Amino acid sequence: MLELQDIEVYYGNIRALKGVSLRVGDGEVVALIGNNGAGKTTTLRTISGLLRPRSGAILLNGRRIDGMPPHSITKMGIGHVLEGRQIFANLTVMENLIVGAYLNPSKSAVEADLEKVFALFPVLKERKNQHGGTLSGGEQQMLAVARALMGNPRLLLMDEPSLGLAPVLVEQVAGIIRTIKDRGIPILLVEQNARLALALAHRGYVLESGEIVLEGTADSLRDNDMVKKAYLGI
């Protein structure tokens, strides 16, 4: 469904991504793990059009999307749950969700989608008239995911969904990802918690200093000595 081919991204004269190639198949959860500064967030921001690659190609179902503006890429079916949640703190939960559905002109379809996300996140229904900035960290993460799902994405990019959350909330986020996975929505999951990421993913890539240094099934990466030492604390 998604393919990156030799992507190079620069911040000024600094090369942040050095020929990154990866793919996400239909129905797959693919983990992208690496230390801080490895280029994980840069990779997702490049896919969704927030950054433009200097060279290489990004294809969605065989069609090139690199160079397209973010709103066009969103319209093609890529949802992006940003690092740090990035909800609209001064809007209510309901207003945040409606923003996520801005591409859908059908009021009845939006209402149906609201019922779906409220079934997945009952607490958001309870808090629908509450401002986003007053939610707990875990609830804000739920809202960020729900807002992305309101766009009916064909592919979901998730950037550090467990960041800053207490262990009990991390497990809630894992359950949400499993539910999305069961619905057949492909996910490219960026997660510094490698143990969590590999428990959820079918396959994975290890990114170091802007380069893919290892790839394989989640099981094979869990058994890899370098991954054990560097990312799993074994």
JSON list of N, CA, C and O in Angstrom, two decimals, residues 1 26 29 85 102 119 160 167 174 181 228:
[
{"chain": "A", "resi": 1, "resn": "MET", "atom": "N", "xyz": [0.83, -1.20, 0.00]},
{"chain": "A", "resi": 1, "resn": "MET", "atom": "CA", "xyz": [0.00, 0.00, 0.00]},
{"chain": "A", "resi": 1, "resn": "MET", "atom": "C", "xyz": [0.87, 1.26, 0.00]},
{"chain": "A", "resi": 1, "resn": "MET", "atom": "O", "xyz": [0.65, 2.19, -0.76]},
{"chain": "A", "resi": 26, "resn": "ASP", "atom": "N", "xyz": [-1.01, -4.01, 2.74]},
{"chain": "A", "resi": 26, "resn": "ASP", "atom": "CA", "xyz": [-2.42, -3.91, 3.10]},
{"chain": "A", "resi": 26, "resn": "ASP", "atom": "C", "xyz": [-2.67, -4.72, 4.38]},
{"chain": "A", "resi": 26, "resn": "ASP", "atom": "O", "xyz": [-2.34, -5.90, 4.45]},
{"chain": "A", "resi": 29, "resn": "VAL", "atom": "N", "xyz": [0.63, -3.96, 10.30]},
{"chain": "A", "resi": 29, "resn": "VAL", "atom": "CA", "xyz": [1.17, -3.01, 11.25]},
{"chain": "A", "resi": 29, "resn": "VAL", "atom": "C", "xyz": [2.69, -3.13, 11.16]},
{"chain": "A", "resi": 29, "resn": "VAL", "atom": "O", "xyz": [3.25, -4.21, 11.37]},
{"chain": "A", "resi": 85, "resn": "ARG", "atom": "N", "xyz": [0.48, 14.49, 20.57]},
{"chain": "A", "resi": 85, "resn": "ARG", "atom": "CA", "xyz": [-0.98, 14.55, 20.47]},
{"chain": "A", "resi": 85, "resn": "ARG", "atom": "C", "xyz": [-1.50, 15.70, 19.61]},
{"chain": "A", "resi": 85, "resn": "ARG", "atom": "O", "xyz": [-2.29, 15.50, 18.72]},
{"chain": "A", "resi": 102, "resn": "TYR", "atom": "N", "xyz": [-13.39, 16.88, 8.32]},
{"chain": "A", "resi": 102, "resn": "TYR", "atom": "CA", "xyz": [-13.66, 18.02, 7.43]},
{"chain": "A", "resi": 102, "resn": "TYR", "atom": "C", "xyz": [-13.76, 17.62, 5.96]},
{"chain": "A", "resi": 102, "resn": "TYR", "atom": "O", "xyz": [-14.37, 18.34, 5.17]},
{"chain": "A", "resi": 119, "resn": "ALA", "atom": "N", "xyz": [-17.96, 4.49, 20.26]},
{"chain": "A", "resi": 119, "resn": "ALA", "atom": "CA", "xyz": [-18.00, 3.09, 20.68]},
{"chain": "A", "resi": 119, "resn": "ALA", "atom": "C", "xyz": [-16.60, 2.61, 21.03]},
{"chain": "A", "resi": 119, "resn": "ALA", "atom": "O", "xyz": [-16.42, 1.80, 21.96]},
{"chain": "A", "resi": 160, "resn": "GLU", "atom": "N", "xyz": [4.72, 7.94, 18.23]},
{"chain": "A", "resi": 160, "resn": "GLU", "atom": "CA", "xyz": [4.93, 7.85, 19.67]},
{"chain": "A", "resi": 160, "resn": "GLU", "atom": "C", "xyz": [3.62, 7.92, 20.48]},
{"chain": "A", "resi": 160, "resn": "GLU", "atom": "O", "xyz": [3.45, 8.76, 21.37]},
{"chain": "A", "resi": 167, "resn": "PRO", "atom": "N", "xyz": [2.06, 3.43, 32.78]},
{"chain": "A", "resi": 167, "resn": "PRO", "atom": "CA", "xyz": [1.96, 2.06, 32.26]},
{"chain": "A", "resi": 167, "resn": "PRO", "atom": "C", "xyz": [0.53, 1.58, 32.00]},
{"chain": "A", "resi": 167, "resn": "PRO", "atom": "O", "xyz": [0.27, 0.93, 30.99]},
{"chain": "A", "resi": 174, "resn": "ALA", "atom": "N", "xyz": [-2.22, 0.42, 23.62]},
{"chain": "A", "resi": 174, "resn": "ALA", "atom": "CA", "xyz": [-1.94, -0.82, 22.91]},
{"chain": "A", "resi": 174, "resn": "ALA", "atom": "C", "xyz": [-3.25, -1.50, 22.49]},
{"chain": "A", "resi": 174, "resn": "ALA", "atom": "O", "xyz": [-3.36, -2.03, 21.37]},
{"chain": "A", "resi": 181, "resn": "LYS", "atom": "N", "xyz": [-5.96, -2.47, 14.26]},
{"chain": "A", "resi": 181, "resn": "LYS", "atom": "CA", "xyz": [-5.33, -3.57, 13.50]},
{"chain": "A", "resi": 181, "resn": "LYS", "atom": "C", "xyz": [-6.37, -4.61, 13.10]},
{"chain": "A", "resi": 181, "resn": "LYS", "atom": "O", "xyz": [-6.40, -5.07, 11.95]},
{"chain": "A", "resi": 228, "resn": "LYS", "atom": "N", "xyz": [18.04, -6.57, 20.92]},
{"chain": "A", "resi": 228, "resn": "LYS", "atom": "CA", "xyz": [17.94, -6.91, 22.35]},
{"chain": "A", "resi": 228, "resn": "LYS", "atom": "C", "xyz": [18.77, -5.95, 23.19]},
{"chain": "A", "resi": 228, "resn": "LYS", "atom": "O", "xyz": [18.32, -5.43, 24.21]}
]
